[in-house]
Coordinates of N, CA and C in Angstrom, one line a residue:
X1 N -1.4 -15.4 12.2 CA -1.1 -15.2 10.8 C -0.9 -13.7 10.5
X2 N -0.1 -13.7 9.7 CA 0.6 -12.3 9.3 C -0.8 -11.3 8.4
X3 N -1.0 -10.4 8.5 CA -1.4 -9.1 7.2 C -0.4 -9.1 5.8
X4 N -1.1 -9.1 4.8 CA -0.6 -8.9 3.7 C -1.1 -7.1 3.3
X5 N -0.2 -5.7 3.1 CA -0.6 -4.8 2.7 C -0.1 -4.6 1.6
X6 N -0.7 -4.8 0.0 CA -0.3 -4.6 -0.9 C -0.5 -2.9 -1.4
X7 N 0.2 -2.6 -2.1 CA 0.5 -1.2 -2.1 C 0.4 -0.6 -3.9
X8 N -0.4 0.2 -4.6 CA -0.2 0.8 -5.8 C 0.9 2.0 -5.4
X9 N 1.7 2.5 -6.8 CA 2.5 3.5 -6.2 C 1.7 4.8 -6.5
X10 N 1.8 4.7 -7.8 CA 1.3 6.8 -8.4 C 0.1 6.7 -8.0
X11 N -0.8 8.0 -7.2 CA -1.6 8.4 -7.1 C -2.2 7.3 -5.7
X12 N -1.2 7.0 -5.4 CA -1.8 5.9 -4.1 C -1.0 6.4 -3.1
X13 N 0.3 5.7 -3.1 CA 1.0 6.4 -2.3 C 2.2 7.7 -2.5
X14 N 2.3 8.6 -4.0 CA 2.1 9.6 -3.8 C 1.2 10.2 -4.9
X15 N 1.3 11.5 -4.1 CA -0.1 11.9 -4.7 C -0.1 12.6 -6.2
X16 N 0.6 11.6 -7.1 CA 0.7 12.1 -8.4 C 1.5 11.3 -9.3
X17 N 1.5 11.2 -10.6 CA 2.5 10.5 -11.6 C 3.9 10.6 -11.6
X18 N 4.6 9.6 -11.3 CA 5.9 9.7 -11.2 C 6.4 9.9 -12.2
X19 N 6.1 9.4 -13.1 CA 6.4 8.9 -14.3 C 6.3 10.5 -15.3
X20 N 5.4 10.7 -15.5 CA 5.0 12.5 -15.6 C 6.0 13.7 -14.8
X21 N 5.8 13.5 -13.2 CA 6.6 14.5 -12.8 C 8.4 14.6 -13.2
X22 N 8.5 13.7 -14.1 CA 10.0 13.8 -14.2 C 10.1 15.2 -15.6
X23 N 9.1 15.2 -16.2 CA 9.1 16.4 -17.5 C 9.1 17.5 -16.5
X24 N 9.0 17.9 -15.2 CA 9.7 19.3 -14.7 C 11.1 19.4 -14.7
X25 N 11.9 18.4 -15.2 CA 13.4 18.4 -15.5 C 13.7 19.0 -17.1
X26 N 12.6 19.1 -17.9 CA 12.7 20.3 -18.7 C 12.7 21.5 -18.6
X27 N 13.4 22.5 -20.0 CA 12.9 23.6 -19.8 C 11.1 23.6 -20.3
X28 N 10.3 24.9 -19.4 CA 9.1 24.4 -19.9 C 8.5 23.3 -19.6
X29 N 8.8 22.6 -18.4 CA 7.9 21.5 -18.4 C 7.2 20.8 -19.3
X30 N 7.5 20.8 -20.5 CA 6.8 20.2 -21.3 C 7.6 19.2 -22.6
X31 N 6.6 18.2 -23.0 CA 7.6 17.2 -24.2 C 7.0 17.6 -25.6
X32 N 7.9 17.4 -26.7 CA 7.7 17.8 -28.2 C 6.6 17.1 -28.2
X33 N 5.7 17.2 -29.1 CA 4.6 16.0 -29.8 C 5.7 14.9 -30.1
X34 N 6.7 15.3 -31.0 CA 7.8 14.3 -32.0 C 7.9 13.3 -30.7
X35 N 7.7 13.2 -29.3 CA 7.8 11.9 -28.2 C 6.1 11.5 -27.6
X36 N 5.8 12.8 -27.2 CA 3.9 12.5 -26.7 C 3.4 12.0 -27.7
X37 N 3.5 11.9 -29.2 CA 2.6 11.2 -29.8 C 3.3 10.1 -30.5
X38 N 4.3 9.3 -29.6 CA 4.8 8.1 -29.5 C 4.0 7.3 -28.9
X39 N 3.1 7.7 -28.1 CA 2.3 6.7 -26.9 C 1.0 6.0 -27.6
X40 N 1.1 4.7 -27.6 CA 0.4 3.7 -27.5 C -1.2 3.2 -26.5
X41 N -1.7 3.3 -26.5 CA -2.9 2.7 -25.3 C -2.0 1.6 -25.3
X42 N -1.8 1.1 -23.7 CA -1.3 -0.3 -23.1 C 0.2 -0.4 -23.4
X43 N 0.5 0.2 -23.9 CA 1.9 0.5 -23.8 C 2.9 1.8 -23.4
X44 N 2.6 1.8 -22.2 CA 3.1 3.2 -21.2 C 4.7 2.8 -21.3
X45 N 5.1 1.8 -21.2 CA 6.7 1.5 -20.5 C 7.5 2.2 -21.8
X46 N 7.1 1.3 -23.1 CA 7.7 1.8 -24.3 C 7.9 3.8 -25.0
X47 N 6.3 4.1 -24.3 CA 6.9 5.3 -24.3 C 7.4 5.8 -23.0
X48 N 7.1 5.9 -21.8 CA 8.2 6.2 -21.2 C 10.1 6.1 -21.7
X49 N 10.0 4.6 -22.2 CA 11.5 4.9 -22.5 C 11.5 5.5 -23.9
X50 N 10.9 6.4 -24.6 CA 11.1 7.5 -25.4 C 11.5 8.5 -24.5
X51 N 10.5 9.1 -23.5 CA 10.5 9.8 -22.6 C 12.4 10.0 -22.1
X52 N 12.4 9.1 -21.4 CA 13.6 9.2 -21.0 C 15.0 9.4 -22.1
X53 N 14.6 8.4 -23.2 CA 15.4 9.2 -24.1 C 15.6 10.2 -24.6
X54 N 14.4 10.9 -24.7 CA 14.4 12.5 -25.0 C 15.2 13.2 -23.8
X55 N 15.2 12.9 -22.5 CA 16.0 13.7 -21.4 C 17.3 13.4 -21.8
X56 N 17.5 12.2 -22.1 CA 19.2 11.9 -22.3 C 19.7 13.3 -23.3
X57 N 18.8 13.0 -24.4 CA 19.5 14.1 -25.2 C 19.3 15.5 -25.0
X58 N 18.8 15.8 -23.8 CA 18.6 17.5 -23.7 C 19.2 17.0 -22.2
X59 N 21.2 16.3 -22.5 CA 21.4 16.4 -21.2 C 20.9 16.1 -19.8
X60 N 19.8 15.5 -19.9 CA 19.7 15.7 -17.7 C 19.8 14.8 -17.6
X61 N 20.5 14.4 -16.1 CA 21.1 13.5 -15.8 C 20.4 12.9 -15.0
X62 N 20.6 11.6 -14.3 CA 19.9 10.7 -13.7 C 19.8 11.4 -12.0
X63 N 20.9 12.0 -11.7 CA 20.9 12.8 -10.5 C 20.1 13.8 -10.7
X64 N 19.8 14.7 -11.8 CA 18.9 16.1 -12.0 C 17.4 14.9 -11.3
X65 N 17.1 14.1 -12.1 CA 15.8 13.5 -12.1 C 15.4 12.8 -11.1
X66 N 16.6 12.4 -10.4 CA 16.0 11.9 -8.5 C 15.9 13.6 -7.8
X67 N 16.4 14.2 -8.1 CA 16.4 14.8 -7.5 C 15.1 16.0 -7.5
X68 N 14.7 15.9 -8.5 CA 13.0 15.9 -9.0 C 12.3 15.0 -8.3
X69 N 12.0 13.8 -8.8 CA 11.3 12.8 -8.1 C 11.2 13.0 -6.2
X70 N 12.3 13.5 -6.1 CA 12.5 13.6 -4.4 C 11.1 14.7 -4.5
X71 N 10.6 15.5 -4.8 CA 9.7 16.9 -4.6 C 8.6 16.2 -4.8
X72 N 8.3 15.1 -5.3 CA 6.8 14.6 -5.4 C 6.0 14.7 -4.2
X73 N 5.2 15.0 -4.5 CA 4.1 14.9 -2.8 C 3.6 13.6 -2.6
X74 N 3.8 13.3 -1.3 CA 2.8 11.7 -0.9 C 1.6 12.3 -0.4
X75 N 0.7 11.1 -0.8 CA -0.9 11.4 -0.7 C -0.8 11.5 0.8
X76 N -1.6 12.6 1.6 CA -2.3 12.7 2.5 C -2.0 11.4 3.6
X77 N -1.1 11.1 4.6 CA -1.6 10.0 5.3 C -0.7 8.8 4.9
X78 N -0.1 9.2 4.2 CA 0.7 7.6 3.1 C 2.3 7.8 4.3
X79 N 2.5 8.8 4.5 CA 3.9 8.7 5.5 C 3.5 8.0 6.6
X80 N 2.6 8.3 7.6 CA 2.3 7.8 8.6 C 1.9 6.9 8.5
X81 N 1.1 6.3 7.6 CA 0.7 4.6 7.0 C 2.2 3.8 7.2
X82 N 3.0 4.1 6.5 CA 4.1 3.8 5.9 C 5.1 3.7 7.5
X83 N 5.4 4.6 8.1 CA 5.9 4.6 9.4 C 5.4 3.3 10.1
X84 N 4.4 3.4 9.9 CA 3.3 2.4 11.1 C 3.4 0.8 10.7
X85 N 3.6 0.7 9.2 CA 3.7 -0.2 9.1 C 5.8 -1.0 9.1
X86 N 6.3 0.0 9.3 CA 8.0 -0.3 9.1 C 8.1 -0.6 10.8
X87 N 7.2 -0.2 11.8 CA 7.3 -0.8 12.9 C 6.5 -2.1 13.7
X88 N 5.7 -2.3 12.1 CA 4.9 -3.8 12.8 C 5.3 -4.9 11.5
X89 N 6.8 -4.7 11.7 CA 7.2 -6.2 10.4 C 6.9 -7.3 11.0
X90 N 6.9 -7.9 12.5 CA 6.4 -9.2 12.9 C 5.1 -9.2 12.8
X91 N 3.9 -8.4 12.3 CA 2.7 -8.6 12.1 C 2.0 -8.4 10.7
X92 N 3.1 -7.3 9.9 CA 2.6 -7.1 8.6 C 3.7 -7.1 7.6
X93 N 3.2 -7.6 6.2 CA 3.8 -7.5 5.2 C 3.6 -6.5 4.4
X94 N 4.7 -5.6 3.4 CA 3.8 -4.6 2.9 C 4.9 -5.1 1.6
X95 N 4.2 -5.0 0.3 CA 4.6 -5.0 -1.0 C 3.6 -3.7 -1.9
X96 N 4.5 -3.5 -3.1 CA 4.2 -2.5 -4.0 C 4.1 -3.1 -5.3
X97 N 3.0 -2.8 -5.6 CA 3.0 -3.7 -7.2 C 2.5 -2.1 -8.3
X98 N 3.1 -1.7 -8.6 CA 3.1 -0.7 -10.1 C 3.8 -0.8 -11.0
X99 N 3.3 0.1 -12.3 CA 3.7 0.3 -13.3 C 4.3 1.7 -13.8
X100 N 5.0 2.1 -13.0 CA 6.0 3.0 -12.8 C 7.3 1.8 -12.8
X101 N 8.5 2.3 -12.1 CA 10.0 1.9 -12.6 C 11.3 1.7 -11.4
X102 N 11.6 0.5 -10.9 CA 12.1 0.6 -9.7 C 13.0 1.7 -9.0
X103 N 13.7 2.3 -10.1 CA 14.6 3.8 -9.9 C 13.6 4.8 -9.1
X104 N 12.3 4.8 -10.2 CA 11.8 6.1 -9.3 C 11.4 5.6 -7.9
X105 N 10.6 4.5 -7.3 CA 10.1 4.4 -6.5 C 11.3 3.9 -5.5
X106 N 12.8 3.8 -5.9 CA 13.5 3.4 -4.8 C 14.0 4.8 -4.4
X107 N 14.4 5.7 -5.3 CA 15.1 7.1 -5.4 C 13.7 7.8 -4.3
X108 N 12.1 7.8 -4.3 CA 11.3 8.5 -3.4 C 11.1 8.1 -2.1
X109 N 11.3 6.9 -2.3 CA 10.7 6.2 -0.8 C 11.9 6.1 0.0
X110 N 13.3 6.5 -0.6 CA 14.8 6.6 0.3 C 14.7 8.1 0.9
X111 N 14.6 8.9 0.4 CA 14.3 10.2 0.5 C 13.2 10.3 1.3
X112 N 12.2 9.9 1.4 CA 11.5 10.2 2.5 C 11.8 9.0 3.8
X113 N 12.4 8.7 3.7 CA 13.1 7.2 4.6 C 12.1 6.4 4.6
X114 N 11.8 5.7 4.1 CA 10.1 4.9 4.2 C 10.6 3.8 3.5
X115 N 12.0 3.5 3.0 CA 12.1 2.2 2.4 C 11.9 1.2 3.0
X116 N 12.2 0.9 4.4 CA 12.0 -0.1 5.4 C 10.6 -0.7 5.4
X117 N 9.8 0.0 5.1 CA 8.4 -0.4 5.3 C 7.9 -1.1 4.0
X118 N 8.2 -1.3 3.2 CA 8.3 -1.8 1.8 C 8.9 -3.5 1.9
X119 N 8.7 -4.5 1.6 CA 9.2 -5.5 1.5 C 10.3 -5.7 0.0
X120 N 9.3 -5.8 -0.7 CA 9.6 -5.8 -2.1 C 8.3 -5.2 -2.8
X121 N 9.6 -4.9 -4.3 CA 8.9 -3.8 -4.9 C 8.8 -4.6 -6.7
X122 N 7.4 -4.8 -7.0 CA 7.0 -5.3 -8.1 C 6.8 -4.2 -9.5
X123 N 7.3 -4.2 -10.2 CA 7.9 -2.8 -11.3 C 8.3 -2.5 -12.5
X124 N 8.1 -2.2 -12.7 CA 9.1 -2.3 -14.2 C 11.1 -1.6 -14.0
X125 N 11.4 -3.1 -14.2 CA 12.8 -2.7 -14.1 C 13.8 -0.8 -14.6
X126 N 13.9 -0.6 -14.2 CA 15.2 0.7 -15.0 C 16.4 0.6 -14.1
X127 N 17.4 0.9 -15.4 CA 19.3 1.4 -14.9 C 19.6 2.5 -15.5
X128 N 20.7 3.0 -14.9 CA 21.1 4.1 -16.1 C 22.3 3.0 -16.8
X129 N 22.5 3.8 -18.3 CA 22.5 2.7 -19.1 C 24.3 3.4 -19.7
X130 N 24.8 2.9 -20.2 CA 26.2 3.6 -20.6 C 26.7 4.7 -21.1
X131 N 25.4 4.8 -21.6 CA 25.4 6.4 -21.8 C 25.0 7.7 -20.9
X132 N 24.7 7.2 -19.6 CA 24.5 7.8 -18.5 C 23.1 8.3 -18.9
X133 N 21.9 7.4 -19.5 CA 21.0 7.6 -19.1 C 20.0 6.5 -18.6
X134 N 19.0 6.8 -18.8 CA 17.7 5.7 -17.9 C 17.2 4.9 -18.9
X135 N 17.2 3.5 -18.6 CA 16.5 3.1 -19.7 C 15.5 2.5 -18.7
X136 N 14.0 1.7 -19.4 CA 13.0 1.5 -18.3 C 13.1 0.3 -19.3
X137 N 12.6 -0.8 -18.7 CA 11.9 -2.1 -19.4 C 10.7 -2.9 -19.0
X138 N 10.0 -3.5 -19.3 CA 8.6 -4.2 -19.2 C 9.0 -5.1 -18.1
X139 N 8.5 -5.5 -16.5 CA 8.5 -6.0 -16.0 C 8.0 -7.4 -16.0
X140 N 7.6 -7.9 -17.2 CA 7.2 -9.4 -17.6 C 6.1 -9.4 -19.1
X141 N 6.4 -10.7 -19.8 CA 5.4 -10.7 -20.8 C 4.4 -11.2 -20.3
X142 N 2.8 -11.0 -20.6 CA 1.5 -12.2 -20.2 C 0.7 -12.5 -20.7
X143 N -0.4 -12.6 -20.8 CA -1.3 -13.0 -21.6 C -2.7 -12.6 -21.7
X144 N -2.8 -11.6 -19.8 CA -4.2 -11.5 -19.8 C -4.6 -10.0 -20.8
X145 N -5.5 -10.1 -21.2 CA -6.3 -9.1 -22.4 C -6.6 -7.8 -21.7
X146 N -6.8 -7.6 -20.3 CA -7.3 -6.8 -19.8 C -6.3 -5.7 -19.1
X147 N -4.9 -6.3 -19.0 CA -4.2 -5.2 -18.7 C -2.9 -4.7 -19.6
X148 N -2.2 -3.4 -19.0 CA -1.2 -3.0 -20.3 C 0.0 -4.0 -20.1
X149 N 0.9 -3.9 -21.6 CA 1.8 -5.1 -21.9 C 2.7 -5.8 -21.4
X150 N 2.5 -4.1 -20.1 CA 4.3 -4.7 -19.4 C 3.8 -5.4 -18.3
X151 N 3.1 -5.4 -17.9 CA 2.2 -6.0 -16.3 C 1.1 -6.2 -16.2
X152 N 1.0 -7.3 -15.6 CA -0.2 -7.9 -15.1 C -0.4 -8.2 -13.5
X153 N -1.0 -7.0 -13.0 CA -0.3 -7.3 -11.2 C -1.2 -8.1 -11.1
X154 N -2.7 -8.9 -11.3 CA -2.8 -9.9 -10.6 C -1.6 -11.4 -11.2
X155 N -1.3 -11.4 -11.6 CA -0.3 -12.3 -12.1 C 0.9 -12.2 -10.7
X156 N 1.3 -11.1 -10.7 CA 2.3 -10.5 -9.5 C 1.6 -10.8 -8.4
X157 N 0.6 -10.7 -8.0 CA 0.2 -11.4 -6.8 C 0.2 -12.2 -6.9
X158 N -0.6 -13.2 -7.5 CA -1.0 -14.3 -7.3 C 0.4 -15.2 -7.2
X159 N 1.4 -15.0 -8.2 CA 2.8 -15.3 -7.9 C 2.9 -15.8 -6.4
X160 N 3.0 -14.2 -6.0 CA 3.6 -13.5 -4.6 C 3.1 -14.7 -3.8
X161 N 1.9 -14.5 -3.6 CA 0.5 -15.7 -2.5 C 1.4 -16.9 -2.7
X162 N 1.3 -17.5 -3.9 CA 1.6 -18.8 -4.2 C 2.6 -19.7 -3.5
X163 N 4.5 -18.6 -3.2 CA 5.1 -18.7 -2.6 C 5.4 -18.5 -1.4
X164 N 4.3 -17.9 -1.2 CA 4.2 -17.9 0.8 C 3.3 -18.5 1.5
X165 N 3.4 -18.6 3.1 CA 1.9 -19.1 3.5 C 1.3 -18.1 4.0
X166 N 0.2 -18.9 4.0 CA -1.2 -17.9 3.8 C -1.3 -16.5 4.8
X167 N -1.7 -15.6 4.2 CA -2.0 -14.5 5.3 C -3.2 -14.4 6.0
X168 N -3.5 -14.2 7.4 CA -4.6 -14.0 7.9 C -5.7 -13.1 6.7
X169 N -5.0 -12.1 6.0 CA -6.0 -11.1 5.7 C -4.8 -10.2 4.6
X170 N -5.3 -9.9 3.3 CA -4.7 -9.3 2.5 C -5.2 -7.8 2.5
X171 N -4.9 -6.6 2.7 CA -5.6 -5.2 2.1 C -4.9 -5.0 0.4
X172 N -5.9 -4.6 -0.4 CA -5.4 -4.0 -1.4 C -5.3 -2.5 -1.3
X173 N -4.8 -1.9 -1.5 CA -4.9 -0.2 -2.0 C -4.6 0.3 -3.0
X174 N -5.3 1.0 -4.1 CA -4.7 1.4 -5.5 C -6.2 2.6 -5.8
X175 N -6.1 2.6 -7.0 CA -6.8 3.8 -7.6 C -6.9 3.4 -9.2
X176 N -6.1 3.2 -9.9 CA -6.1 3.0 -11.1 C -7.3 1.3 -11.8
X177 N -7.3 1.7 -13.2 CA -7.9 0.7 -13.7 C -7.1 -0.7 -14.1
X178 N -5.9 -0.9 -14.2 CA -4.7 -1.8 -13.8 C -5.4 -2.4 -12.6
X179 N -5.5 -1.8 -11.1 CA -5.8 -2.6 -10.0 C -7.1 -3.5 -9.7
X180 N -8.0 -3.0 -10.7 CA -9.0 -4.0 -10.9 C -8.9 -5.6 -11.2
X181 N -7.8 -6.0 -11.9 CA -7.7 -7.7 -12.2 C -7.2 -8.2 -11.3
X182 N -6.1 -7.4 -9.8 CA -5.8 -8.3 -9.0 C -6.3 -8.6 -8.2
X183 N -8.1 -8.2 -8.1 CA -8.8 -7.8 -7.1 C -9.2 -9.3 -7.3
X184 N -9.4 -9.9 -8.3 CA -9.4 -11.3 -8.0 C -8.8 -11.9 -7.7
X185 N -7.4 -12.3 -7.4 CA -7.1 -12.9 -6.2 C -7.6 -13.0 -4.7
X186 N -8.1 -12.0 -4.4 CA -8.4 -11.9 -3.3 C -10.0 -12.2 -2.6
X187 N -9.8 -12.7 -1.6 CA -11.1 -13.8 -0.7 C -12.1 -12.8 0.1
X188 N -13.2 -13.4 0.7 CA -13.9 -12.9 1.4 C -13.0 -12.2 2.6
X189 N -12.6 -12.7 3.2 CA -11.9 -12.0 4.4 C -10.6 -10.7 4.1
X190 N -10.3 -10.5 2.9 CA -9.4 -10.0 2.0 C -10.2 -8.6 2.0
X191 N -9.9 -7.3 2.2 CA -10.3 -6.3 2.2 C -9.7 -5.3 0.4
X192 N -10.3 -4.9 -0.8 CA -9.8 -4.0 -1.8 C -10.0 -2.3 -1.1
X193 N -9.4 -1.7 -1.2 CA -9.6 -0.3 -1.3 C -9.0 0.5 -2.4
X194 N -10.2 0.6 -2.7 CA -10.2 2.1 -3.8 C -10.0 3.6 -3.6
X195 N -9.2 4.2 -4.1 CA -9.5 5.4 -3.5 C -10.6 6.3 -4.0
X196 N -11.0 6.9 -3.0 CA -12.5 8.0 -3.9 C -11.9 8.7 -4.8
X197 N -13.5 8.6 -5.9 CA -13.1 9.3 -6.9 C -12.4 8.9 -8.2
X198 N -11.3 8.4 -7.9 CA -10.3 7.3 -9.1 C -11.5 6.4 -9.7
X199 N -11.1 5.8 -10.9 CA -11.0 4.6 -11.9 C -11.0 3.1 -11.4
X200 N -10.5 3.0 -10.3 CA -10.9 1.6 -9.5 C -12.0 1.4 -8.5
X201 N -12.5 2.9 -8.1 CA -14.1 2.8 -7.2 C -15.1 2.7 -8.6
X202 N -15.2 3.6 -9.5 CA -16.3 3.8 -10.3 C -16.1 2.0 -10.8
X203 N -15.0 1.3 -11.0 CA -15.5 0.0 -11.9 C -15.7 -1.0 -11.1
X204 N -15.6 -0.6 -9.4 CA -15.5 -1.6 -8.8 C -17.3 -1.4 -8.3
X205 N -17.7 -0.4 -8.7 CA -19.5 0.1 -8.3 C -20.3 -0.1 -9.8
X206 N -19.7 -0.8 -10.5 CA -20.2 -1.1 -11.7 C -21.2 -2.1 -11.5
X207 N -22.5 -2.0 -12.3 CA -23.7 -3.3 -12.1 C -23.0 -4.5 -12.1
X208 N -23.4 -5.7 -11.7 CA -22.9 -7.0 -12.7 C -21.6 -7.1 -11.9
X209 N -21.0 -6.5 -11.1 CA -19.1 -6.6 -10.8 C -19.8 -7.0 -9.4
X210 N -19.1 -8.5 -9.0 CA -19.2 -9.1 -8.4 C -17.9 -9.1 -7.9
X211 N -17.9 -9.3 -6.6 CA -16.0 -8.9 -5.8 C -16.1 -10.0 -5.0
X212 N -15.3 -10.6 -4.4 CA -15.4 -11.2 -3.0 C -15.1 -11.0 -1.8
X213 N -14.2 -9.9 -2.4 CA -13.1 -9.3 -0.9 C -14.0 -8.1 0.1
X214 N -14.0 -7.7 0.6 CA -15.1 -6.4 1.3 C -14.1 -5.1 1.0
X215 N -15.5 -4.2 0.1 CA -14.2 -2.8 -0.6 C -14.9 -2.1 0.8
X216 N -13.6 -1.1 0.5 CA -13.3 0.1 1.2 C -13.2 1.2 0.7
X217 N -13.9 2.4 0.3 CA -13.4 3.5 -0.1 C -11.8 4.0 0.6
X218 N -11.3 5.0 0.2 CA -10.1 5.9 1.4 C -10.1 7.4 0.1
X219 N -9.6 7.7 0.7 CA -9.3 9.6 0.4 C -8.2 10.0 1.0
X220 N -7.5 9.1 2.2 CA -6.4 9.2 2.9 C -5.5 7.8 3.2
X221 N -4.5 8.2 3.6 CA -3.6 6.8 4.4 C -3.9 6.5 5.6
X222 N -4.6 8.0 6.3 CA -5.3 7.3 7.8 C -6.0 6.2 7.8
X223 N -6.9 6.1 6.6 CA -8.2 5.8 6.7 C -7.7 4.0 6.5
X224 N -6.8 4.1 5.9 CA -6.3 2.5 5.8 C -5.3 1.9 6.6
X225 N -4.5 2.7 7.6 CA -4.3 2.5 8.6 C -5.4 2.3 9.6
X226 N -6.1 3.1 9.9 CA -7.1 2.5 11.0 C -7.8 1.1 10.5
X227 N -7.7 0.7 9.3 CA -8.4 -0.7 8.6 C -7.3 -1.6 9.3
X228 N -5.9 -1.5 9.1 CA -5.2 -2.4 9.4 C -4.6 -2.7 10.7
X229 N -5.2 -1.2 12.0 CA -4.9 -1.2 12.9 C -6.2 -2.3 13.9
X230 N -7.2 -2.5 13.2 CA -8.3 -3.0 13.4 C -7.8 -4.0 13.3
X231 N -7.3 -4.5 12.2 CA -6.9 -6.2 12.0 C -6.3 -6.4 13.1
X232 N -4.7 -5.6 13.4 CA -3.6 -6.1 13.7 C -3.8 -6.6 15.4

């Protein structure tokens, strides 16, 4: 039976906001309040696409902004993860479930050639739009209370599971507090890893938080490769 490696993108596999690193395509790195104090709790996508509308009108183009996004750094270990797993497709599956935007994470992961290792990628849709800029949109409506509007990645998993057969063994990896709800999908034999330090160790070490899957701390991509080299 196959590995399932599910994958968070910002701050997992690279080591920062994608979604943020595109404001060094300003002058000044930085955005007016008149767009920053657009933003909503649980509604990231919506301001993002302020965000990008604001670049449209100060000019930058969709090429300035991959071409940004190419400079992002991957966490520590995430290339070599990534390598390792684009050479064991008859043994593992690797999917990405974030709330970032299929543009940016297709535009980073081509540029560092690592798209092969990727199966499919779970996201919030963006195109550039007729006016030659980006528009971003909500990757699905849902219902659960506990995560933001556009996505619900245990929903995205559980999907995912539903239409395949079973994996010997699921890894989660993420960081954020978003990756906490899809941790319930997943079984005793089903491994979560949090990365140290982040918003998904502190809640996953919370009293009373009952898991079923066996967590893992990481601080690297080694560290979760050697988990899956163990499995494989």
């Amino acid at each position: 039976m196959k590995t399932l490696l599910v994958l968070d993108f910002d701050h997992t596999v690279v080591d920062d906001n994608s979604d943020t690193w595109v404001i060094r395509c300003l002058p000044g790195e930085r955005l007016p309040d008149s767009v920053t104090k657009t933003y909503r709790k649980g509604h990231w996508t919506e301001y993002m696409g302020n965000v990008m509308n604001y670049l449209g009108e100060q000019n930058v183009t969709p090429d300035q902004i991959r071409l940004v996004l190419e400079t992002i750094p991957f966490t520590e270990g995430m290339k070599n993860l990534l390598t390792y797993v684009s050479r064991r497709k008859d043994a593992i599956d690797c999917i990405v479930i974030s709330d970032s935007n299929t543009l940016f994470i297709e535009w980073i992961l081509r540029a560092a050639g690592l798209q092969a290792a990727v199966d499919e990628v779970f996201t919030n849709p963006a195109r550039v739009d007729e006016r030659g800029s980006l528009e971003v949109r909500r990757h699905h409506a849902h219902s659960c209370p506990d995560c933001p509007v556009n996505i619900c990645k245990r929903e995205v998993l559980r999907r995912y599971l539903s239409e395949r057969a079973e994996y010997g063994a699921v890894f989660y990896a993420g960081d954020g507090g978003n990756d906490l709800c899809p941790v319930a999908c997943l079984r005793e034999q089903d491994t979560v890893m949090p990365r140290k330090g982040y918003t998904l160790e502190k809640r996953l070490l919370q009293p009373g938080r009952p898991v079923k899957p066996r967590v893992v701390a990481w601080s690297s991509g080694q560290e979760i490769l050697e988990e899956l080299k163990a499995r494989d």
